[in-house]
Amino acid sequence: FFGTSILTDSDSFQEVAVKIVRPTYNKPFLGGFVNMGTGVEFHHAGSQTRCKKRPNKGTQSFCRETQTVWEKNKLQQTRNTTSTQMTKVGLYVSNMTDKLISPGKYITAEEYHKRRLEAVIVLQKYFRRWHAINVVQNLREEKKLRLAWEAQEVLWKKKEKEEKFRREYERKLNPRTKEDFELLYHDLELWMQEETERINRTLTGAERKAALCALLEQEAQLIACFGRHKLNASEENQHKAILHLLDKCAQPKRWKAYDGKITEMDTQDTLRARELLEIYRSISTKGIPKDERTDVLLTLRCTVKEHECKLTQEIVELIDREIDLISRGMKECNLEGLRKRICTLFLQYIKIPEVNPKVAGLLKVPQDPLKLYKNVYFCHSCENYLPSTEFLIPANSHTIGRCRSCYKLDNEARRRESYLKYRLILENLRKSEADYQDDSKIVFLVQLPDLQYMIENIWNCQSALSAWGELYDLVMVRWDKQHEWSPWNTILLTKEEADAHLKLCNLQEAYEAAFVFGIKQKHIRAKNYFAQIPAMSSFLHRSQANASSYKTHNSSMKFSEVKEVH
């Protein structure tokens, strides 16, 4: 700003503040003139406002192709008029290069078209021969590829079957999980039945009783062997479960950003859990040198001394005892019990929420005693109070019944059935229904006993199309893929048949009426079984309402079509 005086009257001036706007660009030179008398230059003034921009038309006004176009000139000339000169009086034209043309046989239009037809037939004959050769060659190639594919499929199925048997044999030889021991007890029961039948068929009297006693003795020895394997497997599984729990506590926090990348963040709690995990792995490792073992024990001692309590005092005493025994040259085999006590007490120390805050949300037993009274039920078989997750409740059950451990013990002692095949079918079914992403609910209400009843009593443990009875190769899929899976909207097929079935659009046209009628009868049997279940009755009534509305809609559509025809 600067001040200036303006003449407002004949003899009065007024001070006015003038604001100067500095331009952000150089103003163009618009011309001017020079006063010849004084020599002062005067420039044409320009407005201080910015120029109005022209609207963008969306097309390029100036381009390099237009300014550098390649021009080409081409001359065109009309035809010249020509003439033929003949010999005449006073003009000689040589006939040495002339040709004598004599008229040939006259061909009628009928003969011409007949000859053309014969030529066309010859061409068609050779073309069809060439086409037939190509078709046969293509068929041979397709047949060769088909036979090769079939041979490869047979080989692949054979390898898959051998691999499955090898895995089963490996699982039975080195059992680790509950399913492995189920297979062992199931095979033991089959072997017992075969041996008992053979003894009853071939022996009588005292020989039969002696053979049965020997068979019973062999069964007891095998069960004792299974028990030893179960103890070893439980120790390994317990160690893996502990490491999995501690590793889960040490995992950093993860979240997905807007661009799809995963971001990880370590907090004080995760770093503390990771430190405790490394110490636990170090003290549980066997076969390390004495110096390293002493360093690990000293690190553990410094860690547990951060919290003074009875548990930490006991851990410190055991650590001092082991260090003293190591310094005296004690053998490692004599220190195994002491080291196990240290690992067990340190694990208890890790599970304290004040020491390891991340473990609070992963413990099965809640820290708040009031939460123990929720969802806790009494097992009348083992007479223990257990959470609801420890009970296997079928869909048609009206009471709590026995817990999973009692069911497992009863199965090992009496029936010795293997539920692995049914469990695989149920897992594959739930996974396929989750892939549809249409909020399927019924499949997650069906339990393992319900699925076993459906497969054994309704579908007879075989495929509805090929009657294939190997349960490892069978899957359950939707009968009508437009509706969610339910016991009255399902079919049991092999994996290849299921893939082909799900590609069908119209089931009534793809299958025969007798086959569709048989499937509907199986669905009615499933409805009658699951209608007794309160949780399933609401879904059953809803499906019946949808089916009746669909039939009403179809009948109204047909009636309107009939009216239009009339």
Coordinates of C-alpha atoms in Angstrom, one line a residue:
F1 CA 0.0 0.0 0.0
F2 CA 1.1 3.6 -0.5
G3 CA -0.7 6.9 -0.1
T4 CA -1.4 9.4 -2.8
S5 CA -3.3 12.8 -3.0
I6 CA -6.3 13.2 -5.3
L7 CA -7.7 16.7 -6.2
T8 CA -11.3 16.6 -5.2
D9 CA -12.1 20.3 -5.6
S10 CA -10.6 23.4 -6.9
D11 CA -8.4 23.8 -3.9
S12 CA -8.7 20.6 -1.8
F13 CA -6.9 17.3 -1.9
Q14 CA -7.7 13.9 -0.3
E15 CA -5.3 11.2 0.8
V16 CA -6.2 7.8 -0.7
A17 CA -4.6 4.4 -0.1
V18 CA -3.8 2.5 -3.3
K19 CA -3.3 -1.3 -3.2
I20 CA -0.7 -2.6 -5.6
V21 CA -1.2 -6.1 -6.8
R22 CA 2.1 -7.7 -8.0
P23 CA 1.4 -9.8 -11.0
T24 CA 2.6 -13.4 -11.0
Y25 CA 3.5 -13.3 -14.6
N26 CA 5.2 -10.8 -16.9
K27 CA 2.8 -8.5 -18.7
P28 CA 3.1 -8.5 -22.5
F29 CA 4.4 -5.4 -24.4
L30 CA 1.4 -3.9 -26.1
G31 CA 3.3 -1.1 -27.9
G32 CA 3.5 2.7 -27.2
F33 CA 5.0 6.0 -28.4
V34 CA 7.8 8.5 -27.5
N35 CA 7.2 12.2 -26.8
M36 CA 9.6 13.9 -29.2
G37 CA 9.8 17.0 -27.2
T38 CA 10.5 15.5 -23.8
G39 CA 11.8 12.1 -24.8
V40 CA 9.5 10.3 -22.4
E41 CA 8.2 6.8 -23.4
F42 CA 4.6 6.0 -23.0
H43 CA 3.4 2.3 -23.1
H44 CA -0.1 1.1 -23.8
A45 CA -1.8 0.0 -20.6
G46 CA -3.1 -3.6 -20.1
S47 CA -5.8 -4.7 -17.6
Q48 CA -4.6 -6.2 -14.3
T49 CA -7.2 -9.0 -14.5
R50 CA -6.3 -12.3 -16.0
C51 CA -7.4 -13.3 -19.4
K52 CA -10.4 -15.4 -19.8
K53 CA -9.5 -19.0 -20.6
R54 CA -11.0 -20.6 -23.6
P55 CA -13.1 -23.6 -22.9
N56 CA -11.6 -27.0 -23.7
K57 CA -13.4 -28.5 -26.7
G58 CA -11.9 -31.9 -26.2
T59 CA -10.2 -32.0 -29.5
Q60 CA -6.6 -31.3 -30.4
S61 CA -6.3 -28.1 -32.5
F62 CA -2.6 -28.3 -33.4
C63 CA -0.8 -31.6 -34.0
R64 CA 2.5 -32.6 -35.6
E65 CA 0.8 -34.8 -38.2
T66 CA -1.2 -31.9 -39.7
Q67 CA 1.8 -29.6 -39.9
T68 CA 4.2 -32.2 -41.4
V69 CA 1.8 -34.0 -43.8
W70 CA 3.5 -35.9 -46.6
E71 CA 2.3 -34.7 -50.0
K72 CA 2.4 -36.8 -53.1
N73 CA 1.6 -35.7 -56.7
K74 CA 0.2 -38.3 -59.1
L75 CA -0.6 -37.6 -62.7
Q76 CA -3.6 -39.1 -64.4
Q77 CA -4.2 -39.2 -68.1
T78 CA -7.2 -40.2 -70.2
R79 CA -7.2 -43.1 -72.7
N80 CA -5.9 -42.4 -76.2
T81 CA -8.2 -43.1 -79.2
T82 CA -6.8 -46.0 -81.3
S83 CA -7.7 -47.4 -84.7
T84 CA -6.9 -50.3 -87.0
Q85 CA -5.6 -49.8 -90.5
M86 CA -6.6 -52.4 -93.2
T87 CA -5.1 -52.9 -96.6
K88 CA -6.6 -50.8 -99.4
V89 CA -5.8 -49.3 -102.7
G90 CA -2.6 -47.4 -102.3
L91 CA -1.7 -48.9 -98.9
Y92 CA 0.0 -52.1 -98.1
V93 CA -0.1 -53.7 -94.7
S94 CA 2.0 -56.8 -94.1
N95 CA 0.2 -59.9 -92.9
M96 CA 3.2 -61.9 -91.8
T97 CA 2.2 -61.7 -88.1
D98 CA -1.5 -62.3 -88.6
K99 CA -3.1 -65.5 -87.3
L100 CA -5.7 -67.5 -89.0
I101 CA -8.7 -68.3 -86.8
S102 CA -11.2 -71.0 -87.9
P103 CA -14.5 -71.4 -86.1
G104 CA -14.9 -74.5 -83.8
K105 CA -17.8 -76.7 -82.9
Y106 CA -20.8 -74.8 -81.7
I107 CA -21.8 -75.6 -78.1
T108 CA -25.3 -75.0 -76.9
A109 CA -26.2 -73.6 -73.5
E110 CA -27.4 -77.0 -72.3
E111 CA -24.1 -78.7 -73.3
Y112 CA -22.2 -75.9 -71.7
H113 CA -24.0 -76.1 -68.3
K114 CA -23.8 -79.9 -68.5
R115 CA -20.0 -79.7 -68.9
R116 CA -19.8 -77.2 -66.0
L117 CA -21.8 -79.5 -63.8
E118 CA -19.5 -82.5 -64.6
A119 CA -16.5 -80.3 -63.7
V120 CA -18.1 -79.2 -60.5
I121 CA -18.9 -82.8 -59.6
V122 CA -15.2 -83.7 -60.1
L123 CA -14.1 -80.8 -57.9
Q124 CA -16.6 -81.8 -55.2
K125 CA -15.4 -85.4 -55.4
Y126 CA -11.8 -84.4 -54.8
F127 CA -12.7 -81.9 -52.2
R128 CA -14.9 -84.4 -50.3
R129 CA -12.1 -86.9 -50.4
W130 CA -9.7 -84.3 -49.0
H131 CA -12.2 -83.3 -46.4
A132 CA -12.8 -86.9 -45.4
I133 CA -9.1 -87.5 -45.0
N134 CA -8.8 -84.5 -42.7
V135 CA -11.9 -85.5 -40.7
V136 CA -10.6 -89.0 -40.2
Q137 CA -7.2 -87.7 -39.3
N138 CA -8.7 -85.3 -36.7
L139 CA -10.8 -88.2 -35.3
R140 CA -7.7 -90.3 -35.0
E141 CA -5.9 -87.5 -33.2
E142 CA -8.8 -86.9 -30.9
K143 CA -9.1 -90.7 -30.2
K144 CA -5.3 -90.8 -29.5
L145 CA -5.6 -87.8 -27.1
R146 CA -8.7 -89.3 -25.5
L147 CA -7.0 -92.7 -25.0
A148 CA -3.9 -90.9 -23.6
W149 CA -6.1 -88.9 -21.3
E150 CA -8.0 -91.9 -20.1
A151 CA -4.7 -93.8 -19.5
Q152 CA -3.4 -90.8 -17.6
E153 CA -6.6 -90.6 -15.5
V154 CA -6.4 -94.3 -14.7
L155 CA -2.7 -93.9 -13.8
W156 CA -3.5 -90.8 -11.7
K157 CA -6.3 -92.6 -9.9
K158 CA -4.1 -95.6 -9.3
K159 CA -1.3 -93.3 -7.9
E160 CA -3.9 -91.4 -5.8
K161 CA -5.2 -94.7 -4.4
E162 CA -1.7 -95.9 -3.6
E163 CA -0.9 -92.6 -2.0
K164 CA -4.0 -92.8 0.1
F165 CA -3.2 -96.3 1.2
R166 CA 0.4 -95.2 1.9
R167 CA -0.8 -92.3 4.0
E168 CA -3.3 -94.5 5.9
Y169 CA -0.5 -97.1 6.5
E170 CA 1.8 -94.3 7.7
R171 CA -0.9 -93.0 10.0
K172 CA -1.6 -96.4 11.4
L173 CA 2.1 -97.1 11.9
N174 CA 2.8 -93.8 13.6
P175 CA -0.5 -92.5 15.0
R176 CA -0.5 -88.9 16.1
T177 CA -4.1 -87.6 16.1
K178 CA -7.5 -88.9 17.3
E179 CA -8.5 -89.9 13.7
D180 CA -5.4 -92.1 13.5
F181 CA -6.3 -94.0 16.6
E182 CA -9.9 -94.3 15.3
L183 CA -8.5 -96.0 12.3
L184 CA -6.4 -98.3 14.4
Y185 CA -9.4 -99.4 16.6
H186 CA -11.6 -99.8 13.6
D187 CA -9.1 -102.1 11.9
L188 CA -8.7 -104.0 15.2
E189 CA -12.5 -104.5 15.3
L190 CA -12.6 -105.8 11.7
W191 CA -9.7 -108.1 12.4
M192 CA -11.4 -109.4 15.5
Q193 CA -14.7 -110.1 13.6
E194 CA -12.8 -112.0 10.9
E195 CA -10.8 -114.1 13.3
T196 CA -13.9 -114.8 15.5
E197 CA -15.8 -115.9 12.4
R198 CA -12.9 -118.1 11.2
I199 CA -12.6 -119.7 14.7
N200 CA -16.4 -120.4 14.9
R201 CA -16.4 -121.8 11.4
T202 CA -13.4 -124.1 11.7
L203 CA -13.1 -125.1 15.4
T204 CA -15.4 -126.6 18.0
G205 CA -15.4 -127.5 21.6
A206 CA -12.3 -127.0 23.7
E207 CA -10.2 -125.9 20.7
R208 CA -12.6 -123.2 20.0
K209 CA -12.5 -121.8 23.5
A210 CA -8.7 -122.0 23.6
A211 CA -8.5 -120.1 20.3
L212 CA -10.9 -117.5 21.5
C213 CA -8.9 -117.0 24.7
A214 CA -5.7 -116.6 22.6
L215 CA -7.5 -114.1 20.4
L216 CA -8.6 -112.1 23.4
E217 CA -5.1 -112.1 24.7
Q218 CA -3.8 -110.7 21.4
E219 CA -6.5 -108.1 21.5
A220 CA -5.4 -107.0 25.0
Q221 CA -1.8 -106.8 23.9
L222 CA -2.7 -104.7 20.8
I223 CA -4.8 -102.3 23.0
A224 CA -1.9 -101.9 25.4
C225 CA 0.4 -101.1 22.4
F226 CA -2.2 -98.5 21.2
G227 CA -2.1 -97.0 24.7
R228 CA 1.7 -96.6 24.7
H229 CA 1.5 -95.0 21.2
K230 CA -1.3 -92.7 22.6
L231 CA 0.9 -91.5 25.5
N232 CA 3.8 -90.7 23.2
A233 CA 1.5 -88.9 20.8
S234 CA -0.1 -86.9 23.6
E235 CA 3.3 -85.7 24.8
E236 CA 4.3 -84.5 21.3
N237 CA 0.9 -82.9 20.7
Q238 CA 1.0 -81.2 24.0
H239 CA 4.4 -79.7 23.2
K240 CA 3.2 -78.6 19.8
A241 CA 0.1 -77.1 21.3
I242 CA 2.2 -75.1 23.8
L243 CA 4.5 -73.8 21.1
H244 CA 1.5 -72.9 19.0
L245 CA -0.1 -71.0 21.9
L246 CA 3.1 -69.0 22.5
D247 CA 3.7 -68.4 18.9
K248 CA 0.1 -67.1 18.6
C249 CA 0.8 -64.7 21.4
A250 CA 3.9 -63.4 19.7
Q251 CA 2.2 -62.7 16.4
P252 CA 2.2 -59.0 15.5
K253 CA -1.1 -57.1 14.8
R254 CA -2.1 -57.2 11.1
W255 CA -4.6 -55.2 9.1
K256 CA -5.3 -54.8 5.5
A257 CA -4.8 -51.4 3.9
Y258 CA -7.0 -49.8 1.2
D259 CA -4.5 -50.9 -1.4
G260 CA -4.6 -54.5 -0.4
K261 CA -1.2 -54.6 1.4
I262 CA -0.9 -56.2 4.8
T263 CA 0.5 -54.0 7.5
E264 CA 2.1 -55.5 10.6
M265 CA 2.8 -53.7 13.9
D266 CA 4.6 -55.0 17.0
T267 CA 3.4 -53.7 20.4
Q268 CA 5.0 -54.0 23.8
D269 CA 2.8 -57.0 24.5
T270 CA 3.8 -58.9 21.4
L271 CA 7.5 -58.1 22.0
R272 CA 7.2 -59.4 25.5
A273 CA 5.4 -62.6 24.3
R274 CA 8.1 -63.1 21.7
E275 CA 10.9 -62.8 24.3
L276 CA 9.2 -65.4 26.6
L277 CA 8.7 -67.7 23.6
E278 CA 12.4 -67.6 22.8
I279 CA 13.3 -68.3 26.4
Y280 CA 10.9 -71.3 26.5
R281 CA 12.3 -72.7 23.3
S282 CA 15.8 -72.4 24.7
I283 CA 15.1 -74.2 28.0
S284 CA 13.1 -76.9 26.3
T285 CA 15.8 -77.7 23.8
K286 CA 17.7 -80.9 24.5
G287 CA 21.4 -81.7 23.7
I288 CA 22.9 -78.2 24.0
P289 CA 26.4 -77.6 25.6
K290 CA 26.7 -76.9 29.3
D291 CA 27.9 -73.3 28.8
E292 CA 24.9 -72.4 26.6
R293 CA 22.6 -74.1 29.1
T294 CA 24.0 -72.1 31.9
D295 CA 23.6 -68.9 30.0
V296 CA 20.0 -69.8 29.2
L297 CA 19.3 -70.5 32.9
L298 CA 20.8 -67.2 33.9
T299 CA 18.7 -65.3 31.4
L300 CA 15.6 -67.2 32.7
R301 CA 16.5 -66.2 36.2
C302 CA 16.8 -62.5 35.4
T303 CA 13.4 -62.7 33.6
V304 CA 11.4 -64.3 36.4
K305 CA 12.9 -62.1 39.1
E306 CA 11.0 -59.1 37.6
H307 CA 7.9 -60.4 39.4
E308 CA 8.2 -61.5 43.0
C309 CA 5.9 -64.3 44.0
K310 CA 5.9 -67.9 45.2
L311 CA 6.1 -69.3 41.7
T312 CA 9.1 -67.3 40.7
Q313 CA 10.9 -68.1 44.0
E314 CA 10.4 -71.8 43.2
I315 CA 11.7 -71.4 39.7
V316 CA 14.8 -69.5 41.0
E317 CA 15.5 -72.3 43.5
L318 CA 15.3 -74.9 40.7
I319 CA 17.5 -72.9 38.4
D320 CA 20.2 -72.6 41.2
R321 CA 19.9 -76.3 41.8
E322 CA 20.5 -77.2 38.1
I323 CA 23.4 -74.8 37.8
D324 CA 25.0 -76.3 40.9
L325 CA 24.5 -79.9 39.5
I326 CA 25.9 -78.9 36.1
S327 CA 29.0 -77.4 37.8
R328 CA 29.5 -80.7 39.6
G329 CA 29.4 -82.7 36.4
M330 CA 26.1 -84.4 36.7
K331 CA 24.9 -86.4 33.7
E332 CA 22.1 -85.0 31.6
C333 CA 20.0 -88.1 32.0
N334 CA 19.8 -87.4 35.7
L335 CA 18.7 -83.8 35.1
E336 CA 15.7 -84.6 32.9
G337 CA 13.2 -84.5 35.8
L338 CA 14.5 -81.2 37.1
R339 CA 14.5 -79.6 33.6
K340 CA 10.9 -80.8 33.1
R341 CA 9.9 -79.1 36.4
I342 CA 11.5 -75.9 35.3
C343 CA 9.7 -76.0 31.9
T344 CA 6.4 -76.7 33.6
L345 CA 6.7 -73.9 36.1
F346 CA 8.0 -71.4 33.5
L347 CA 5.0 -72.3 31.3
Q348 CA 2.7 -71.5 34.3
Y349 CA 4.6 -68.2 34.7
I350 CA 4.0 -67.4 31.0
K351 CA 0.3 -68.0 31.3
I352 CA -0.1 -65.3 34.0
P353 CA -1.8 -62.3 32.3
E354 CA 0.2 -59.8 34.4
V355 CA 3.4 -61.3 33.0
N356 CA 2.2 -62.0 29.4
P357 CA -0.9 -59.8 28.6
K358 CA -1.4 -61.4 25.2
V359 CA -2.2 -64.8 26.7
A360 CA -5.3 -63.6 28.5
G361 CA -7.6 -63.9 25.5
L362 CA -6.2 -67.3 24.4
L363 CA -6.6 -69.3 27.6
K364 CA -9.4 -71.9 27.7
V365 CA -10.1 -71.3 31.4
P366 CA -11.2 -67.6 31.8
Q367 CA -9.5 -65.5 34.5
D368 CA -12.9 -64.2 35.8
P369 CA -14.5 -66.9 37.9
L370 CA -18.0 -65.6 37.1
K371 CA -17.5 -66.7 33.5
L372 CA -17.1 -70.3 34.5
Y373 CA -20.8 -70.5 35.4
K374 CA -21.9 -69.7 31.8
N375 CA -22.4 -72.5 29.2
V376 CA -21.2 -75.2 31.6
Y377 CA -23.0 -78.5 31.7
F378 CA -22.8 -81.7 33.6
C379 CA -21.7 -85.0 31.9
H380 CA -23.6 -87.9 33.5
S381 CA -21.1 -90.4 32.3
C382 CA -17.8 -89.0 33.7
E383 CA -19.6 -86.8 36.2
N384 CA -17.6 -83.7 35.3
Y385 CA -18.7 -80.1 34.6
L386 CA -17.5 -79.1 31.2
P387 CA -18.1 -76.2 28.8
S388 CA -20.6 -76.6 26.0
T389 CA -17.9 -77.0 23.4
E390 CA -16.9 -80.4 24.9
F391 CA -20.3 -81.9 24.1
L392 CA -21.2 -83.5 20.8
I393 CA -24.9 -82.6 20.4
P394 CA -26.7 -84.1 17.4
A395 CA -29.4 -82.0 15.7
N396 CA -32.2 -84.3 16.9
S397 CA -31.1 -84.4 20.5
H398 CA -33.3 -83.0 23.3
T399 CA -30.8 -83.4 26.1
I400 CA -27.1 -82.7 26.6
G401 CA -25.9 -86.3 26.9
R402 CA -22.3 -87.4 27.2
C403 CA -19.2 -85.4 26.5
R404 CA -16.8 -86.0 23.6
S405 CA -14.3 -87.9 25.7
C406 CA -17.0 -90.3 26.9
Y407 CA -18.2 -90.8 23.3
K408 CA -14.6 -91.5 22.2
L409 CA -14.0 -93.9 25.1
D410 CA -17.3 -95.8 24.4
N411 CA -16.4 -96.0 20.7
E412 CA -13.0 -97.4 21.4
A413 CA -14.4 -100.0 23.9
R414 CA -17.5 -101.2 22.0
R415 CA -18.3 -100.1 18.5
R416 CA -14.9 -99.0 17.3
E417 CA -16.2 -97.1 14.3
S418 CA -14.1 -94.7 12.2
Y419 CA -15.8 -91.3 11.5
L420 CA -12.9 -90.0 9.4
K421 CA -14.7 -90.5 6.0
Y422 CA -17.9 -88.8 7.2
R423 CA -15.8 -86.0 8.7
L424 CA -14.1 -85.4 5.4
I425 CA -17.4 -85.3 3.6
L426 CA -18.8 -82.8 6.1
E427 CA -15.7 -80.6 5.9
N428 CA -15.8 -80.5 2.0
L429 CA -19.5 -79.8 2.1
R430 CA -19.1 -76.8 4.5
K431 CA -16.1 -75.5 2.5
S432 CA -18.1 -75.6 -0.8
E433 CA -21.1 -73.9 0.8
A434 CA -18.9 -71.1 2.1
D435 CA -17.6 -70.5 -1.4
Y436 CA -21.1 -69.8 -2.6
Q437 CA -21.3 -66.7 -0.2
D438 CA -25.1 -66.8 -0.1
D439 CA -25.4 -67.0 3.7
S440 CA -26.0 -70.7 4.0
K441 CA -26.9 -71.8 7.5
I442 CA -28.4 -75.3 7.5
V443 CA -25.1 -77.0 6.6
F444 CA -23.5 -75.6 9.8
L445 CA -26.4 -76.9 11.9
V446 CA -25.9 -80.5 10.7
Q447 CA -23.6 -82.5 12.9
L448 CA -21.5 -85.6 12.2
P449 CA -24.1 -88.1 13.5
D450 CA -26.8 -86.5 11.3
L451 CA -24.6 -86.7 8.2
Q452 CA -23.8 -90.3 9.0
Y453 CA -27.5 -91.2 9.2
M454 CA -28.2 -89.5 5.9
I455 CA -25.3 -91.3 4.1
E456 CA -26.0 -94.7 5.6
N457 CA -29.8 -94.9 5.7
I458 CA -31.0 -92.5 3.0
W459 CA -28.2 -92.7 0.3
N460 CA -27.0 -96.3 1.2
C461 CA -23.3 -95.2 1.2
Q462 CA -23.1 -95.0 -2.6
S463 CA -23.3 -92.6 -5.4
A464 CA -26.8 -91.8 -6.7
L465 CA -25.6 -92.1 -10.4
S466 CA -22.9 -94.8 -10.5
A467 CA -23.5 -96.6 -7.2
W468 CA -19.8 -96.1 -6.3
G469 CA -19.4 -97.1 -2.7
E470 CA -15.9 -95.8 -1.7
L471 CA -16.7 -93.0 0.7
Y472 CA -13.3 -91.3 0.2
D473 CA -14.3 -90.5 -3.4
L474 CA -17.9 -89.3 -2.6
V475 CA -19.0 -85.7 -1.9
M476 CA -22.3 -84.1 -1.1
V477 CA -23.4 -81.1 -3.3
R478 CA -26.6 -79.2 -3.9
W479 CA -29.3 -80.9 -6.0
D480 CA -30.6 -77.5 -7.2
K481 CA -27.6 -75.1 -7.1
Q482 CA -30.0 -72.0 -7.1
H483 CA -31.0 -72.8 -3.5
E484 CA -28.9 -73.3 -0.4
W485 CA -27.9 -76.8 0.7
S486 CA -30.2 -78.7 2.9
P487 CA -30.9 -82.4 3.6
W488 CA -33.8 -82.1 1.2
N489 CA -31.7 -80.3 -1.5
T490 CA -28.7 -82.6 -1.8
I491 CA -27.3 -85.5 -3.7
L492 CA -24.4 -87.9 -3.0
L493 CA -22.0 -88.2 -6.0
T494 CA -18.4 -88.9 -6.9
K495 CA -16.1 -85.9 -7.4
E496 CA -16.2 -86.1 -11.2
E497 CA -20.0 -86.5 -11.2
A498 CA -20.4 -83.6 -8.8
D499 CA -18.4 -81.3 -11.1
A500 CA -20.6 -82.3 -14.1
H501 CA -23.8 -82.0 -12.1
L502 CA -23.1 -78.5 -10.9
K503 CA -22.7 -77.4 -14.6
L504 CA -26.3 -78.4 -15.5
C505 CA -28.9 -75.7 -15.9
N506 CA -32.1 -77.8 -16.3
L507 CA -32.2 -80.9 -14.1
Q508 CA -35.5 -82.1 -15.6
E509 CA -34.0 -82.2 -19.1
A510 CA -30.7 -83.6 -18.0
Y511 CA -32.0 -86.6 -16.0
E512 CA -34.7 -89.1 -16.6
A513 CA -38.0 -88.8 -14.8
A514 CA -37.5 -92.1 -12.9
F515 CA -34.1 -90.8 -11.5
V516 CA -35.6 -87.5 -10.5
F517 CA -38.5 -89.3 -8.8
G518 CA -36.0 -91.4 -6.8
I519 CA -34.1 -88.3 -5.7
K520 CA -37.3 -86.6 -4.6
Q521 CA -38.2 -89.7 -2.5
K522 CA -34.9 -89.5 -0.7
H523 CA -35.5 -85.8 -0.1
I524 CA -38.9 -86.6 1.4
R525 CA -37.3 -89.2 3.8
A526 CA -34.7 -86.6 4.8
K527 CA -37.6 -84.1 5.5
N528 CA -39.4 -86.6 7.7
Y529 CA -36.2 -87.2 9.7
F530 CA -35.2 -83.6 10.2
A531 CA -38.8 -82.4 10.8
Q532 CA -38.6 -83.6 14.3
I533 CA -35.7 -81.2 15.0
P534 CA -36.8 -77.8 16.3
A535 CA -33.8 -76.0 14.8
M536 CA -34.6 -77.5 11.4
S537 CA -38.4 -77.0 11.4
S538 CA -38.2 -73.3 10.7
F539 CA -36.0 -73.8 7.6
L540 CA -38.2 -76.7 6.5
H541 CA -41.4 -74.5 6.7
R542 CA -39.6 -71.7 4.8
S543 CA -38.5 -74.0 2.0
Q544 CA -42.0 -75.4 1.7
A545 CA -43.4 -71.8 1.5
N546 CA -40.9 -70.9 -1.2
A547 CA -41.8 -74.1 -3.1
S548 CA -45.5 -73.4 -2.9
S549 CA -45.0 -69.8 -4.1
Y550 CA -42.9 -71.0 -7.0
K551 CA -45.6 -73.5 -8.0
T552 CA -48.3 -70.8 -7.8
H553 CA -46.1 -68.4 -9.9
N554 CA -45.6 -71.1 -12.5
S555 CA -49.3 -72.0 -12.7
S556 CA -50.3 -68.4 -13.1
M557 CA -47.8 -68.0 -15.9
K558 CA -49.1 -71.1 -17.6
F559 CA -52.7 -69.8 -17.2
S560 CA -51.8 -66.5 -18.7
E561 CA -50.2 -68.2 -21.7
V562 CA -53.3 -70.3 -22.3
K563 CA -55.5 -67.2 -22.2
E564 CA -53.2 -65.5 -24.8
V565 CA -53.5 -68.6 -27.1
H566 CA -57.3 -68.6 -26.8

